XYZ file of C-alpha atoms in Angstrom:
198
model
C -0.267 -0.056 0.335
C 0.921 3.066 -0.889
C 1.049 6.254 1.146
C 3.326 9.209 1.605
C 6.453 11.141 2.833
C 6.651 14.706 4.774
C 8.961 17.223 4.137
C 9.006 20.177 5.816
C 11.204 22.771 4.306
C 12.626 25.895 6.122
C 14.578 28.863 4.850
C 18.348 29.345 5.721
C 16.950 31.461 8.930
C 15.015 28.520 9.192
C 11.387 29.699 8.972
C 8.944 28.175 7.321
C 8.688 28.558 3.917
C 5.579 28.087 1.879
C 5.880 27.683 -2.222
C 8.804 24.989 -2.442
C 8.781 22.266 -4.837
C 10.022 19.015 -3.134
C 10.499 15.841 -5.533
C 12.174 12.525 -4.797
C 14.378 10.666 -7.754
C 16.120 7.437 -7.390
C 16.607 4.454 -9.616
C 13.525 2.165 -6.945
C 11.586 5.108 -7.382
C 8.893 3.261 -9.439
C 7.038 5.845 -11.948
C 3.258 6.596 -10.646
C 1.136 6.014 -14.088
C -1.956 8.285 -12.395
C 0.639 11.349 -12.619
C 1.783 10.799 -15.727
C -1.590 10.629 -17.223
C -3.170 13.992 -15.178
C -4.145 16.367 -16.713
C -2.465 19.925 -16.123
C -3.470 23.026 -16.289
C -1.693 26.523 -15.716
C -4.530 29.174 -16.346
C -5.141 33.007 -16.288
C -7.543 33.873 -13.781
C -8.032 37.501 -12.214
C -4.555 38.463 -14.458
C -2.507 36.138 -12.439
C -1.466 32.755 -13.210
C -3.048 30.071 -11.526
C -1.536 28.320 -9.921
C 1.262 31.066 -9.161
C 3.714 27.228 -8.976
C 2.746 23.630 -11.207
C 5.086 20.731 -10.977
C 4.996 18.351 -13.438
C 7.075 14.676 -15.300
C 9.074 15.183 -18.254
C 6.693 14.827 -21.010
C 3.194 16.423 -19.476
C 0.768 18.241 -21.599
C -0.042 21.482 -20.294
C -3.167 23.626 -21.097
C -3.362 27.402 -20.969
C -7.352 28.205 -20.260
C -7.859 31.427 -19.922
C -10.480 32.082 -17.525
C -10.224 35.707 -17.750
C -12.518 37.934 -20.276
C -9.730 39.953 -21.588
C -6.994 39.191 -23.926
C -3.399 37.170 -22.289
C -0.543 36.961 -24.399
C 1.704 34.342 -22.372
C 5.001 33.829 -23.553
C 8.611 32.371 -21.393
C 12.128 32.746 -22.708
C 13.198 30.264 -20.569
C 15.817 27.426 -21.467
C 13.436 24.115 -20.501
C 10.995 26.123 -22.875
C 10.863 28.899 -25.003
C 7.378 29.912 -26.420
C 4.353 32.067 -27.299
C 0.981 32.195 -27.324
C 0.021 35.332 -28.504
C -3.483 37.421 -27.971
C -6.010 34.616 -27.180
C -9.047 34.508 -24.882
C -11.341 31.616 -26.416
C -9.257 28.489 -27.331
C -7.144 26.896 -24.697
C -3.643 26.414 -25.761
C -1.399 23.435 -25.002
C 1.939 22.171 -25.212
C 4.349 18.934 -24.219
C 7.010 20.298 -21.749
C 10.193 17.528 -22.395
C 13.195 18.865 -21.287
C 13.153 19.832 -17.417
C 14.370 22.061 -15.436
C 12.206 25.681 -14.567
C 9.819 27.807 -17.062
C 9.158 31.232 -16.453
C 5.722 32.614 -17.168
C 4.726 36.158 -18.306
C 2.371 37.973 -19.741
C 3.050 40.422 -22.783
C -0.204 42.723 -21.816
C -0.220 42.696 -18.093
C 3.522 43.022 -16.775
C 2.979 41.782 -13.185
C 2.013 38.278 -14.046
C 4.781 35.776 -12.825
C 4.048 32.029 -12.874
C 5.936 28.988 -12.599
C 6.202 25.654 -14.502
C 8.751 23.601 -12.444
C 9.505 20.296 -14.931
C 10.960 17.408 -12.987
C 12.325 13.731 -13.554
C 9.723 12.373 -11.012
C 6.698 11.171 -10.229
C 6.284 12.314 -6.735
C 6.340 15.533 -5.701
C 4.661 18.669 -4.015
C 4.634 22.345 -3.148
C 5.005 23.279 0.487
C 2.353 24.917 2.604
C 2.165 28.180 4.507
C 3.220 25.901 7.018
C 6.835 24.995 4.634
C 4.698 21.583 4.830
C 4.348 19.302 1.754
C 3.189 15.311 1.401
C 5.038 13.110 -1.364
C 3.343 10.361 -2.079
C 5.472 7.219 -1.719
C 4.965 3.363 -2.864
C 5.053 1.249 -0.675
C 8.073 0.096 1.949
C 11.437 1.029 1.657
C 13.401 2.833 -0.376
C 16.920 3.246 -1.011
C 19.793 5.888 -2.294
C 17.113 8.625 -3.262
C 18.320 11.885 -3.115
C 15.311 14.441 -2.266
C 15.591 18.122 -4.063
C 14.034 21.233 -3.158
C 13.258 24.167 -5.340
C 11.689 28.743 -5.213
C 11.451 30.891 -7.222
C 13.784 32.827 -5.021
C 17.093 30.992 -5.091
C 19.768 33.194 -7.826
C 19.842 30.010 -10.315
C 16.520 28.589 -10.985
C 17.630 25.676 -12.868
C 19.902 24.490 -9.341
C 17.732 22.941 -6.810
C 19.311 21.580 -3.446
C 19.526 18.067 -3.038
C 19.678 16.355 -0.307
C 21.300 12.449 -0.450
C 18.727 10.022 1.356
C 20.101 6.783 2.471
C 16.732 5.052 3.869
C 13.342 6.875 3.487
C 9.608 4.964 3.495
C 6.289 6.063 3.835
C 5.173 7.759 6.873
C 8.384 9.258 7.902
C 8.526 13.013 8.491
C 11.847 15.325 7.431
C 12.953 19.048 7.618
C 14.991 20.568 5.835
C 16.909 23.376 5.757
C 18.071 25.366 2.537
C 21.646 26.712 2.517
C 21.579 29.617 0.025
C 19.696 32.533 0.669
C 16.541 33.622 -1.137
C 16.855 36.530 -3.173
C 13.739 39.050 -3.965
C 10.499 37.010 -5.506
C 7.645 38.775 -6.782
C 4.297 38.622 -4.488
C 0.436 38.907 -6.261
C -0.419 42.163 -7.054
C -2.172 44.257 -9.829
C -2.245 47.398 -11.669
C -5.466 49.409 -12.075
C -5.403 49.901 -15.947
C -5.666 47.189 -18.649
C -5.809 48.321 -22.365
C -7.420 45.180 -23.443
C -11.125 44.831 -21.520
């Protein structure tokens, strides 16, 4: 029977860190077929990307539905995936993400809009909550020689997650991991009163 691994992420000051991505990799860690088949969406709603951070396994297809009544122009210049969806509202766009890495999203119309798709070589991942905690699904039994990886948008290099080697881990355990680097400035949600594409 499968279970969950509890992980709490702390920043380098020892404070709980929300919005961090955590995932496990290792040769003995089998892919979760359900995660591979999931329908992944990075929407635009209330002139913001939702969710702000979306984790997907490599080769996942992600659709970009626009839930607003206004047009958006979504783009990314990230090495893991460079693309552009010109002004659209009604037809959801979709892309396959074949390379691992962080894909930073923006909107050419609404400069404050910022979101991330994190493509990982794993199907065992989660995002930390307000208390810095996340639950990663695990298969039954003990796993040996796996790596726990941590990513946050405040990292100086978005393509270098922090890695922790775990000699053994199993469902039901609780882990704490502290960042070794200080976080740079990262953007909180805010919006603009003005919009030329109402």
